[in-house]
């Protein structure tokens, strides 16, 4: 309360105009006659917003359209109703629950074709033929609906109705689930008007393809809430004040969401306590996994020293296992989450069972950041990642387990009721060591060395590799530069892998989007594959290379078995194909880790187009390393990372023979 009103009369006009910008398009997306306060949100308003967002490539316009929509929802919700906004937000990001609850859509093409055919009376063949022409099942559904003559207007769809039906589809499993899904989809499609069929089908497929990155949604949500508060209070703000309020709101929202990534809690807090109350109410909470902090690759020890010059840093073993965020709640509940916030308790029942052994009595609740690593049951030696990924992801029984899993903890993010994110790593590490204890073969602290010279680091690196690790993680120890940065790929964490020493560079995680039939001995399998990176900003897959080496006969058979069910007749609309011509396309789903000798500009592939040059970037001599089943297609390497790798490589080449060891982002001095 008691906010100062800094109203500058001269700017009055501009201020009103600015606020009006978000309000001015309300009538454009509203339904005829509007919707009354307390009515359910009409699905037509949401899909009209989607269609306008899809029609523009400008990020600012996308954000402002979404702001307009959220503002309408807030203003027309009955007092105390937080569900309308919550469900609207979920539909905007095409999710039905927080990530860690894992209610997901991703209905296969054939099922959708069946439902479209049933609800529009067109034959399967017609629908398939049209899909081949359009490449977008959503569009096909919409066209099919619009060409259909209807005798009476169906009852208008609402957001809560669509949301609950999508949830029912996502949650139905078992024998008769296929028939049930088709029947719900058919019913939904029958009620669709205008754009609705297009977006319902895309939602069902699992991708909206309107370029609504999560960041856009967060900013729009913050802006809408701030504007709603201002409107409700009848305040008039100067342009400066409005701008700074909106910026502040967006920053708060982003910070809060990275600590507590669940709209289920953030949205009610936002509506009840307002933007200003968010930080207080929404803090890191055991049970809600946060997106892990990520590291930047480096090519040489020299680069590490350049970056951390005169700063205190630590080197830790980089274990080759799977990221595990371990939570313990005050009530004793334990949760293990993957880097994608998937609940891994089912995959690691042994970890859950072992956990109590390493917790000291003084430790009541916590969030640990750690790596789960496979170890040999008898020798206690570290084993490679593959040993762990052989495990089923669900229903693993403790008595069936062959490979043991040992947890190597490297960070403590929460302890006994207190978030620690904004404490220096040195302090977090101290607390970690104080509140947990080593249990041989079950729990240990990541091995570390705070050494500073090239020689010491080199020795530690070699030691780590000898002990079965991938290399080192080098981390800032003190000051705010060492705070934990959720979801950020930070320069305060550097990875130094043994691969880099051979000059190869970091590996990439790429999505398999196409296949080429084999020749000769390989005629019964795919002989080569088309790979793509994923641009989270535009939500599209960008092709990057064809890969055909590094596969054994046995592997090709396995790939055939996993990819065959994902075959589709045409590239999906969200695959930016360029000049690639595979024999067959796949649903983008499977992620492979790939090494490359070199990156080059390419007239054929579309990866990172426009970032370095008009042309895209492709991989030369790519080599398959392993399947990354801990990553989903959305977690594949992004175009910015690829552009960065390309630029670092160019830099390294141009400095050959000249000053050596310089690299990284600080390349200004070269030009
Ligand atoms: N001491 C450690 N500190 C932090 N991370 C560690 C440590 N030891 C092992 N790791 C693992 O290393 C990962 C980061 O490097 P890696 O190259 O393996 O990333 P990735 O899983 O391929 O993802 P990306 O390439 O997107 O960063 C972390 O996510 C974590 O799983
Ligand atoms: Mg790893
Ligand atoms: Mg990697």
XYZ file of C-alpha atoms and ligand atoms in Angstrom:
704
model
C 0.000 0.000 0.000
C 0.849 3.678 0.273
C 2.421 3.717 -3.162
C 3.491 7.137 -4.267
C 1.637 8.460 -7.228
C 4.231 10.065 -9.437
C 1.922 11.449 -12.016
C 3.630 13.686 -14.477
C 0.933 15.702 -16.238
C 2.950 16.196 -19.431
C 3.356 12.507 -19.826
C -0.228 11.775 -19.010
C -1.129 11.258 -22.607
C 1.716 8.872 -23.340
C 1.012 6.919 -20.178
C -2.611 6.343 -21.003
C -1.652 5.445 -24.548
C 0.838 2.873 -23.341
C -1.592 1.233 -20.986
C -4.199 1.380 -23.671
C -1.908 -0.512 -26.044
C -2.483 -3.673 -24.049
C -6.162 -2.883 -23.722
C -6.765 -1.699 -27.273
C -6.881 -5.136 -28.802
C -9.350 -6.554 -26.318
C -12.236 -6.123 -28.708
C -10.260 -7.883 -31.411
C -10.064 -11.126 -29.467
C -13.290 -10.885 -27.498
C -16.340 -12.871 -28.579
C -19.336 -11.062 -30.044
C -21.307 -9.585 -27.198
C -18.358 -10.174 -24.868
C -18.374 -12.568 -22.022
C -19.786 -11.630 -18.675
C -17.877 -11.505 -15.408
C -17.955 -14.930 -13.841
C -18.652 -16.768 -17.105
C -16.227 -19.497 -18.110
C -13.521 -18.258 -20.522
C -14.730 -18.903 -24.069
C -12.321 -21.178 -25.950
C -12.984 -19.031 -29.019
C -11.252 -16.063 -27.355
C -8.192 -18.156 -26.591
C -7.964 -19.567 -30.113
C -8.515 -16.143 -31.667
C -5.539 -14.977 -29.589
C -3.523 -17.976 -30.786
C -4.289 -17.206 -34.402
C -3.131 -13.596 -34.017
C 0.020 -14.728 -32.188
C 0.739 -17.248 -34.905
C 0.337 -14.583 -37.569
C 3.178 -12.431 -36.238
C 6.848 -13.184 -35.794
C 7.430 -10.157 -33.579
C 8.100 -11.194 -30.015
C 6.770 -7.891 -28.638
C 3.494 -8.307 -30.446
C 3.137 -11.897 -29.303
C 3.697 -10.754 -25.729
C 1.221 -7.918 -25.984
C -1.481 -10.139 -27.494
C -1.032 -12.621 -24.714
C -1.103 -9.802 -22.149
C -4.372 -8.611 -23.625
C -5.834 -12.064 -23.279
C -4.657 -12.666 -19.707
C -5.873 -9.233 -18.669
C -9.334 -10.044 -20.030
C -9.338 -13.326 -18.144
C -8.321 -11.643 -14.888
C -10.868 -8.872 -15.234
C -13.708 -11.214 -16.098
C -13.009 -13.831 -13.447
C -15.334 -13.871 -10.472
C -13.816 -12.822 -7.169
C -11.691 -15.617 -5.752
C -11.593 -17.545 -9.042
C -7.972 -18.473 -9.807
C -8.795 -21.477 -11.939
C -9.808 -19.559 -15.058
C -6.405 -17.935 -15.354
C -4.591 -21.109 -14.382
C -6.281 -23.216 -17.033
C -5.864 -20.483 -19.644
C -2.134 -20.341 -18.942
C -1.817 -24.109 -19.153
C -3.545 -24.159 -22.520
C -1.224 -21.389 -23.750
C 1.847 -23.483 -23.028
C 0.058 -26.667 -23.967
C 0.465 -28.365 -20.655
C -2.038 -29.863 -18.275
C -0.028 -29.988 -15.068
C 3.345 -28.911 -13.734
C 6.213 -30.831 -15.372
C 6.871 -32.979 -12.358
C 3.329 -34.294 -12.275
C 3.747 -35.311 -15.887
C 0.282 -35.290 -17.368
C 1.193 -35.119 -21.036
C -0.442 -35.023 -24.426
C 1.132 -36.468 -27.523
C -1.576 -38.309 -29.400
C -0.362 -40.179 -32.469
C -1.230 -39.149 -35.990
C -3.337 -42.187 -36.839
C -5.630 -41.768 -33.860
C -6.200 -38.124 -34.696
C -6.871 -38.903 -38.343
C -9.476 -41.400 -37.214
C -11.180 -38.859 -34.950
C -11.150 -36.153 -37.634
C -12.648 -38.574 -40.099
C -15.348 -39.672 -37.663
C -16.387 -36.219 -36.631
C -16.428 -34.686 -40.106
C -17.654 -37.641 -42.118
C -14.678 -37.499 -44.479
C -12.959 -40.753 -45.383
C -9.627 -41.705 -43.838
C -8.075 -41.576 -47.302
C -9.246 -38.007 -47.895
C -7.916 -36.821 -44.548
C -4.581 -38.553 -45.163
C -4.281 -37.102 -48.647
C -4.923 -33.628 -47.333
C -2.374 -34.106 -44.564
C 0.197 -35.025 -47.174
C -0.584 -31.765 -48.957
C -0.740 -29.476 -45.905
C 1.669 -31.110 -43.471
C -0.365 -29.795 -40.535
C -3.074 -31.938 -39.074
C -4.516 -28.956 -37.215
C -5.091 -27.148 -40.470
C -6.604 -30.270 -42.017
C -9.013 -30.571 -39.098
C -10.006 -26.924 -39.384
C -10.549 -27.115 -43.133
C -12.519 -30.325 -42.760
C -14.758 -28.674 -40.186
C -15.271 -25.537 -42.194
C -16.200 -27.377 -45.367
C -18.799 -29.343 -43.472
C -22.380 -28.141 -43.531
C -23.963 -28.049 -40.111
C -27.646 -27.702 -39.453
C -27.403 -25.997 -36.104
C -24.676 -24.218 -34.232
C -23.022 -26.377 -31.567
C -22.766 -25.111 -27.997
C -19.699 -22.923 -27.655
C -16.583 -24.552 -26.185
C -15.147 -23.134 -22.990
C -11.645 -23.254 -21.545
C -12.635 -25.392 -18.521
C -14.487 -27.843 -20.761
C -11.592 -28.225 -23.191
C -9.071 -28.403 -20.366
C -10.853 -31.145 -18.474
C -11.414 -33.178 -21.617
C -7.757 -32.903 -22.600
C -6.835 -34.054 -19.117
C -9.164 -36.982 -19.363
C -7.555 -37.993 -22.653
C -4.056 -37.645 -21.215
C -4.917 -39.648 -18.138
C -6.739 -42.521 -19.781
C -4.688 -45.684 -20.018
C -5.311 -49.362 -20.490
C -7.194 -51.583 -22.912
C -10.127 -49.501 -23.976
C -8.292 -46.179 -23.751
C -7.820 -45.811 -27.529
C -11.549 -46.008 -28.202
C -12.249 -43.670 -25.321
C -9.746 -41.123 -26.587
C -11.177 -41.201 -30.099
C -14.646 -40.692 -28.715
C -13.672 -37.672 -26.595
C -11.721 -36.115 -29.461
C -14.606 -36.694 -31.829
C -16.971 -35.012 -29.392
C -14.641 -32.027 -28.978
C -14.155 -31.647 -32.709
C -17.899 -31.764 -33.299
C -18.279 -28.618 -31.192
C -15.443 -26.680 -32.863
C -15.950 -23.442 -34.752
C -13.580 -21.071 -36.552
C -9.998 -21.719 -35.445
C -10.834 -24.063 -32.635
C -10.293 -27.383 -34.429
C -6.841 -26.315 -35.555
C -5.610 -25.642 -32.038
C -7.390 -28.538 -30.372
C -5.678 -30.923 -32.749
C -2.307 -29.273 -32.265
C -2.761 -29.392 -28.507
C -3.491 -33.083 -28.781
C -0.384 -33.603 -30.907
C 1.628 -31.974 -28.142
C 2.802 -28.807 -29.925
C 0.894 -25.569 -30.476
C 3.422 -24.136 -32.923
C 2.560 -20.509 -32.381
C 5.963 -19.545 -31.058
C 4.820 -19.025 -27.491
C 7.994 -19.552 -25.553
C 7.528 -19.954 -21.820
C 9.359 -16.686 -21.250
C 6.717 -14.858 -23.296
C 3.998 -16.373 -21.166
C 5.709 -15.357 -17.929
C 6.214 -11.776 -19.079
C 2.642 -11.486 -20.351
C 1.296 -12.884 -17.130
C 3.277 -10.381 -15.070
C 2.247 -7.467 -17.275
C -1.396 -8.481 -17.210
C -1.410 -8.788 -13.433
C 0.295 -5.417 -12.985
C -2.125 -3.734 -15.407
C -5.111 -5.373 -13.750
C -4.018 -4.090 -10.350
C -3.537 -0.629 -11.759
C -6.907 -0.614 -13.509
C -8.704 -1.970 -10.477
C -7.217 0.739 -8.280
C -8.031 3.341 -10.905
C -4.467 4.632 -10.844
C -2.887 6.807 -13.471
C 0.835 6.373 -13.928
C 3.368 8.295 -15.947
C 4.878 6.501 -18.879
C 8.136 6.008 -16.985
C 6.375 4.642 -13.995
C 4.278 2.304 -16.087
C 7.318 1.013 -17.947
C 9.303 0.477 -14.785
C 6.357 -1.212 -13.062
C 5.887 -3.605 -15.951
C 9.596 -4.402 -16.097
C 9.750 -4.963 -12.380
C 6.730 -7.243 -12.523
C 8.260 -9.318 -15.325
C 11.552 -9.682 -13.459
C 9.806 -10.722 -10.281
C 7.754 -13.257 -12.171
C 10.764 -14.790 -13.910
C 12.750 -14.991 -10.682
C 9.870 -16.483 -8.740
C 9.028 -19.019 -11.415
C 12.589 -20.243 -11.678
C 12.539 -20.997 -7.950
C 9.055 -22.414 -7.877
C 8.196 -23.630 -11.380
C 4.567 -24.449 -10.877
C 1.672 -22.300 -11.978
C -0.525 -24.218 -9.551
C 1.063 -22.181 -6.753
C 2.289 -19.057 -8.551
C -1.018 -18.048 -10.138
C -3.185 -18.154 -7.006
C -0.441 -16.196 -5.203
C -0.317 -13.662 -8.025
C -4.062 -13.104 -7.964
C -4.419 -13.064 -4.212
C -1.361 -11.100 -3.089
C -0.461 -9.270 -6.282
C 2.905 -9.000 -8.016
C 4.488 -7.355 -4.991
C 3.592 -10.216 -2.701
C 4.944 -12.910 -5.022
C 8.511 -13.122 -3.778
C 7.352 -13.466 -0.205
C 4.829 -16.194 -0.942
C 6.597 -18.209 -3.623
C 9.966 -19.503 -2.592
C 11.818 -22.679 -3.341
C 9.780 -25.489 -1.787
C 10.827 -29.096 -1.301
C 8.601 -31.252 -3.477
C 8.605 -28.805 -6.384
C 11.704 -29.445 -8.504
C 13.464 -26.431 -9.985
C 15.202 -26.379 -13.335
C 18.852 -27.205 -12.740
C 21.720 -24.837 -13.338
C 23.743 -25.749 -16.460
C 27.333 -25.213 -17.482
C 29.191 -23.714 -20.444
C 31.773 -25.765 -22.291
C 35.416 -24.706 -22.363
C 38.161 -25.976 -24.585
C 41.239 -25.657 -22.465
C 42.476 -25.056 -18.972
C 43.833 -21.713 -20.133
C 40.314 -20.577 -20.875
C 39.197 -21.538 -17.373
C 42.014 -19.531 -15.855
C 41.193 -16.527 -18.057
C 37.604 -16.607 -16.958
C 38.261 -17.050 -13.265
C 41.321 -14.849 -13.009
C 41.753 -13.533 -9.475
C 38.609 -15.295 -8.323
C 38.364 -18.230 -6.004
C 37.055 -21.325 -7.798
C 36.800 -25.038 -7.276
C 37.232 -28.019 -9.587
C 34.935 -30.984 -9.095
C 34.810 -34.377 -10.753
C 32.280 -34.379 -13.554
C 30.534 -37.677 -12.960
C 29.029 -39.472 -15.932
C 25.636 -40.433 -14.636
C 22.257 -38.803 -14.547
C 21.360 -35.523 -12.866
C 19.315 -36.148 -9.742
C 17.645 -33.474 -7.677
C 16.746 -35.029 -4.367
C 14.051 -33.487 -2.191
C 13.030 -34.303 1.339
C 10.001 -32.685 2.883
C 9.497 -31.984 6.565
C 6.957 -34.834 6.697
C 9.547 -37.334 5.504
C 8.393 -37.596 1.881
C 11.267 -38.068 -0.545
C 11.373 -37.174 -4.243
C 14.057 -37.732 -6.887
C 13.768 -35.615 -10.034
C 15.565 -35.719 -13.377
C 16.990 -32.670 -15.147
C 13.573 -32.385 -16.814
C 11.778 -32.394 -13.490
C 10.426 -35.862 -14.140
C 9.743 -37.861 -11.024
C 12.449 -40.548 -10.927
C 11.478 -42.245 -7.679
C 10.085 -45.173 -9.683
C 13.331 -45.598 -11.567
C 15.500 -45.397 -8.468
C 13.686 -47.190 -5.647
C 17.116 -48.186 -4.307
C 18.178 -44.549 -4.103
C 15.063 -43.708 -2.140
C 15.727 -46.656 0.139
C 19.383 -45.727 0.701
C 18.773 -42.061 1.275
C 17.998 -42.084 5.025
C 21.506 -43.489 5.697
C 23.312 -40.343 4.605
C 21.063 -37.815 6.338
C 22.213 -36.576 9.705
C 19.692 -36.236 12.509
C 19.810 -32.439 12.353
C 18.648 -32.483 8.721
C 14.864 -32.238 8.480
C 14.175 -30.960 4.990
C 16.433 -30.320 2.001
C 16.966 -30.088 -1.745
C 20.193 -31.656 -2.988
C 21.726 -31.301 -6.429
C 23.600 -34.449 -7.336
C 24.603 -36.963 -9.977
C 23.301 -40.535 -9.768
C 26.083 -42.787 -11.001
C 26.190 -46.504 -11.730
C 28.773 -48.393 -9.731
C 29.931 -51.987 -9.799
C 28.326 -53.929 -6.978
C 31.493 -55.737 -5.995
C 34.432 -53.456 -6.836
C 32.698 -50.145 -6.158
C 34.193 -48.741 -9.395
C 32.276 -46.093 -11.346
C 30.556 -47.382 -14.446
C 29.475 -45.482 -17.580
C 26.115 -43.813 -17.979
C 24.814 -46.548 -20.313
C 24.610 -48.947 -17.393
C 22.038 -46.697 -15.793
C 20.059 -46.012 -18.940
C 19.554 -49.754 -19.370
C 17.156 -49.490 -16.478
C 13.488 -49.299 -17.158
C 12.080 -45.923 -16.239
C 9.274 -47.344 -14.157
C 8.428 -50.085 -11.707
C 11.979 -51.159 -10.996
C 12.007 -53.668 -8.134
C 14.846 -53.399 -5.629
C 15.547 -57.149 -5.705
C 16.007 -57.122 -9.534
C 18.710 -54.471 -9.499
C 22.157 -55.499 -10.755
C 23.959 -52.193 -10.946
C 24.068 -50.131 -7.833
C 23.511 -46.465 -7.914
C 25.614 -44.104 -5.863
C 24.698 -40.489 -5.320
C 27.438 -37.862 -5.653
C 26.174 -34.624 -4.132
C 27.636 -31.346 -5.356
C 25.198 -28.712 -4.139
C 22.664 -27.982 -1.429
C 19.830 -25.670 -2.443
C 17.553 -25.803 0.569
C 18.019 -26.822 4.163
C 15.679 -27.010 7.140
C 13.133 -24.512 5.896
C 15.611 -22.106 4.234
C 16.346 -21.663 0.526
C 20.115 -21.351 -0.003
C 20.156 -20.276 -3.658
C 21.461 -16.866 -2.786
C 24.362 -17.926 -0.675
C 27.873 -18.378 -2.074
C 28.837 -21.879 -3.160
C 31.510 -22.044 -0.473
C 28.795 -21.682 2.171
C 26.385 -24.078 0.497
C 29.148 -26.640 0.242
C 30.011 -26.276 3.885
C 26.387 -26.819 4.895
C 26.210 -29.817 2.581
C 29.209 -31.472 4.218
C 27.953 -30.603 7.664
C 24.472 -32.060 7.272
C 25.123 -35.244 5.324
C 27.491 -38.153 5.774
C 29.368 -40.445 3.431
C 28.003 -43.979 3.067
C 30.314 -46.241 1.087
C 28.777 -47.264 -2.222
C 25.656 -45.185 -1.595
C 26.453 -41.550 -0.996
C 29.468 -39.312 -1.345
C 30.328 -35.667 -1.929
C 31.575 -34.846 -5.402
C 35.335 -35.008 -5.219
C 36.783 -31.530 -5.401
C 40.024 -29.637 -5.441
C 40.383 -25.909 -4.980
C 43.730 -25.852 -6.736
C 44.620 -22.950 -8.958
C 47.545 -23.610 -11.240
C 47.391 -25.157 -14.696
C 49.515 -28.076 -13.531
C 47.295 -28.849 -10.560
C 44.143 -28.665 -12.645
C 45.714 -30.834 -15.341
C 46.619 -33.483 -12.756
C 43.138 -33.405 -11.242
C 41.578 -33.696 -14.706
C 43.660 -36.764 -15.524
C 42.772 -38.265 -12.171
C 39.067 -37.736 -12.807
C 39.264 -39.491 -16.155
C 41.199 -42.370 -14.627
C 38.468 -42.715 -12.011
C 35.803 -43.051 -14.709
C 34.574 -39.463 -14.928
C 34.057 -37.282 -17.985
C 36.305 -34.492 -16.805
C 35.844 -31.566 -14.453
C 33.256 -28.971 -13.543
C 34.891 -25.714 -12.561
C 32.787 -23.429 -10.392
C 33.026 -19.995 -8.894
C 33.222 -20.266 -5.104
C 32.569 -16.817 -3.644
C 30.444 -13.701 -4.089
C 27.111 -13.388 -5.884
C 28.705 -14.860 -8.990
C 28.594 -18.177 -7.187
C 24.876 -18.091 -6.347
C 22.841 -20.954 -7.726
C 21.184 -19.882 -10.974
C 18.223 -22.172 -11.709
C 17.667 -23.032 -15.380
C 20.609 -20.894 -16.498
C 23.523 -22.068 -18.587
C 25.965 -20.002 -16.623
C 29.532 -18.866 -17.200
C 30.071 -19.411 -13.485
C 30.038 -23.141 -14.094
C 32.432 -24.375 -16.739
C 32.755 -27.919 -17.992
C 36.108 -29.244 -18.981
C 35.720 -32.626 -20.639
C 38.393 -35.009 -21.737
C 36.934 -34.919 -25.263
C 37.790 -31.253 -25.568
C 41.420 -32.013 -25.080
C 41.392 -33.830 -28.396
C 40.049 -30.605 -29.870
C 36.637 -31.992 -30.742
C 34.402 -29.676 -28.757
C 31.317 -30.407 -26.710
C 28.833 -32.987 -27.820
C 25.390 -31.998 -29.064
C 22.034 -33.521 -28.230
C 19.955 -33.710 -31.399
C 16.508 -34.893 -32.388
C 16.049 -37.605 -35.013
C 13.541 -36.177 -37.504
C 14.112 -38.240 -40.650
C 15.490 -41.532 -41.952
C 17.206 -42.785 -45.100
C 16.664 -46.406 -46.118
C 19.753 -48.565 -45.988
C 21.587 -50.010 -48.957
C 23.271 -53.373 -49.451
C 23.407 -55.247 -46.162
C 21.353 -52.570 -44.481
C 18.171 -52.767 -46.557
C 15.970 -53.848 -43.668
C 16.875 -50.937 -41.447
C 17.481 -47.208 -41.787
C 21.048 -46.665 -42.947
C 21.269 -42.984 -42.070
C 19.298 -40.336 -40.215
C 18.417 -36.675 -40.420
C 19.055 -34.766 -37.197
C 17.775 -31.435 -35.957
C 18.346 -28.998 -33.120
C 15.445 -27.350 -31.285
C 14.778 -23.636 -31.126
C 12.766 -23.022 -27.969
C 12.053 -19.450 -29.002
C 10.215 -20.326 -32.229
C 9.367 -23.860 -31.114
C 10.794 -25.368 -34.262
C 13.204 -28.105 -35.157
C 16.001 -26.994 -37.443
C 17.792 -29.607 -39.523
C 21.529 -29.848 -38.966
C 23.056 -32.948 -40.571
C 22.711 -36.428 -41.982
C 24.381 -39.058 -39.872
C 25.324 -42.543 -41.027
C 28.481 -43.479 -39.165
C 29.184 -44.809 -35.726
C 26.435 -47.443 -35.808
C 26.870 -51.164 -35.352
C 24.447 -53.541 -37.103
C 22.868 -54.239 -33.751
C 22.374 -50.543 -33.014
C 20.761 -49.973 -36.403
C 18.285 -52.691 -35.578
C 17.488 -51.057 -32.225
C 17.048 -47.656 -33.882
C 14.737 -49.238 -36.444
C 12.628 -50.712 -33.673
C 12.303 -47.406 -31.782
C 11.863 -45.143 -34.791
C 9.609 -47.251 -36.991
C 6.473 -46.520 -34.871
C 7.256 -42.805 -35.119
C 7.194 -42.716 -38.927
C 5.009 -40.015 -40.470
C 4.279 -39.322 -44.103
C 5.443 -35.723 -44.211
C 7.723 -33.512 -42.173
C 5.763 -32.016 -39.322
C 4.966 -28.347 -39.730
C 7.377 -27.410 -36.950
C 10.367 -28.955 -38.705
C 12.266 -26.354 -40.705
C 13.441 -28.715 -43.408
C 15.615 -26.636 -45.751
C 17.058 -28.781 -48.545
C 17.175 -32.082 -46.683
C 15.463 -34.998 -48.428
C 15.161 -38.065 -46.211
C 13.130 -41.066 -47.401
C 10.882 -40.952 -44.369
C 10.006 -38.557 -41.545
C 9.657 -39.174 -37.821
C 7.727 -37.566 -35.009
C 10.438 -35.511 -33.317
C 10.911 -37.410 -30.093
C 14.158 -39.339 -29.871
C 17.312 -37.501 -28.783
C 20.842 -38.630 -29.602
C 24.133 -37.355 -28.316
C 26.470 -36.695 -31.203
C 30.085 -35.597 -31.554
C 31.369 -33.684 -34.519
C 34.770 -32.958 -35.996
C 33.799 -29.598 -37.298
C 30.940 -27.161 -37.876
C 30.442 -25.486 -41.225
C 28.041 -23.130 -42.979
C 25.522 -24.936 -45.100
C 23.126 -24.050 -47.912
C 21.065 -27.168 -47.127
C 20.469 -27.291 -43.391
C 18.569 -24.700 -41.376
C 20.161 -24.851 -37.922
C 20.968 -21.409 -36.493
C 20.054 -19.710 -39.773
C 20.412 -15.974 -39.434
C 22.436 -16.142 -36.234
C 25.912 -16.192 -37.753
C 24.936 -15.745 -41.371
C 21.921 -16.189 -43.612
C 23.049 -19.760 -44.172
C 22.515 -22.428 -41.586
C 25.182 -24.401 -39.749
C 25.803 -28.094 -40.189
C 27.984 -30.745 -38.597
C 30.823 -32.329 -40.524
C 31.584 -35.978 -39.838
C 29.018 -36.354 -37.056
C 29.413 -39.451 -34.919
C 26.706 -41.111 -32.829
C 27.614 -41.530 -29.156
C 24.466 -42.593 -27.355
C 20.733 -42.258 -26.963
C 19.837 -39.547 -24.459
C 16.676 -40.904 -22.956
C 16.998 -38.460 -20.072
C 16.350 -35.626 -22.541
C 13.117 -34.942 -24.387
C 13.020 -33.326 -27.830
C 12.514 -29.897 -26.255
C 15.775 -30.256 -24.350
C 17.840 -30.744 -27.479
C 20.715 -28.370 -28.132
C 19.502 -24.949 -29.254
C 20.606 -22.796 -32.215
C 22.337 -20.226 -29.970
C 24.597 -22.933 -28.580
C 25.391 -24.109 -32.091
C 26.156 -20.587 -33.264
C 28.385 -20.131 -30.219
C 30.257 -23.343 -31.009
C 30.704 -22.254 -34.602
C 32.037 -18.881 -33.578
C 34.424 -20.353 -31.023
C 35.747 -22.707 -33.655
C 36.226 -19.883 -36.142
C 37.983 -17.921 -33.432
C 40.248 -20.823 -32.538
C 41.186 -21.232 -36.192
C 41.867 -17.564 -36.742
C 44.071 -17.440 -33.668
C 46.114 -20.480 -34.652
C 49.718 -19.507 -34.807
C 48.870 -16.249 -33.116
C 47.952 -15.784 -29.485
C 46.796 -19.109 -28.277
C 44.349 -20.139 -25.646
C 41.948 -17.250 -26.100
C 38.399 -18.208 -26.773
C 34.952 -17.841 -25.358
C 32.615 -14.949 -25.633
C 35.074 -12.149 -25.056
C 36.146 -11.956 -28.657
C 35.848 -8.203 -29.129
C 39.592 -7.744 -29.241
C 39.829 -9.683 -32.479
C 37.846 -7.255 -34.577
N 30.269 -32.000 -10.001
C 29.261 -31.756 -10.841
N 28.641 -30.557 -10.844
C 27.642 -30.292 -11.688
N 27.189 -31.157 -12.609
C 27.758 -32.375 -12.674
C 28.819 -32.726 -11.780
N 29.184 -33.989 -12.089
C 28.414 -34.406 -13.091
N 27.537 -33.446 -13.486
C 26.596 -33.598 -14.598
O 27.094 -32.874 -15.718
C 26.006 -32.259 -16.384
C 26.480 -31.098 -17.222
O 27.328 -31.458 -18.266
P 26.933 -32.358 -19.564
O 27.796 -31.971 -20.699
O 26.910 -33.805 -19.178
O 25.533 -31.845 -19.815
P 24.430 -32.548 -20.616
O 23.615 -33.417 -19.711
O 24.946 -33.143 -21.870
O 23.581 -31.296 -20.909
P 24.064 -30.036 -21.685
O 24.970 -30.527 -22.769
O 22.735 -29.506 -22.119
O 24.729 -29.160 -20.667
C 25.107 -31.883 -15.259
O 23.787 -31.687 -15.693
C 25.218 -33.060 -14.321
O 24.292 -34.049 -14.691
Mg 26.188 -36.005 -18.318
Mg 26.016 -32.435 -23.401
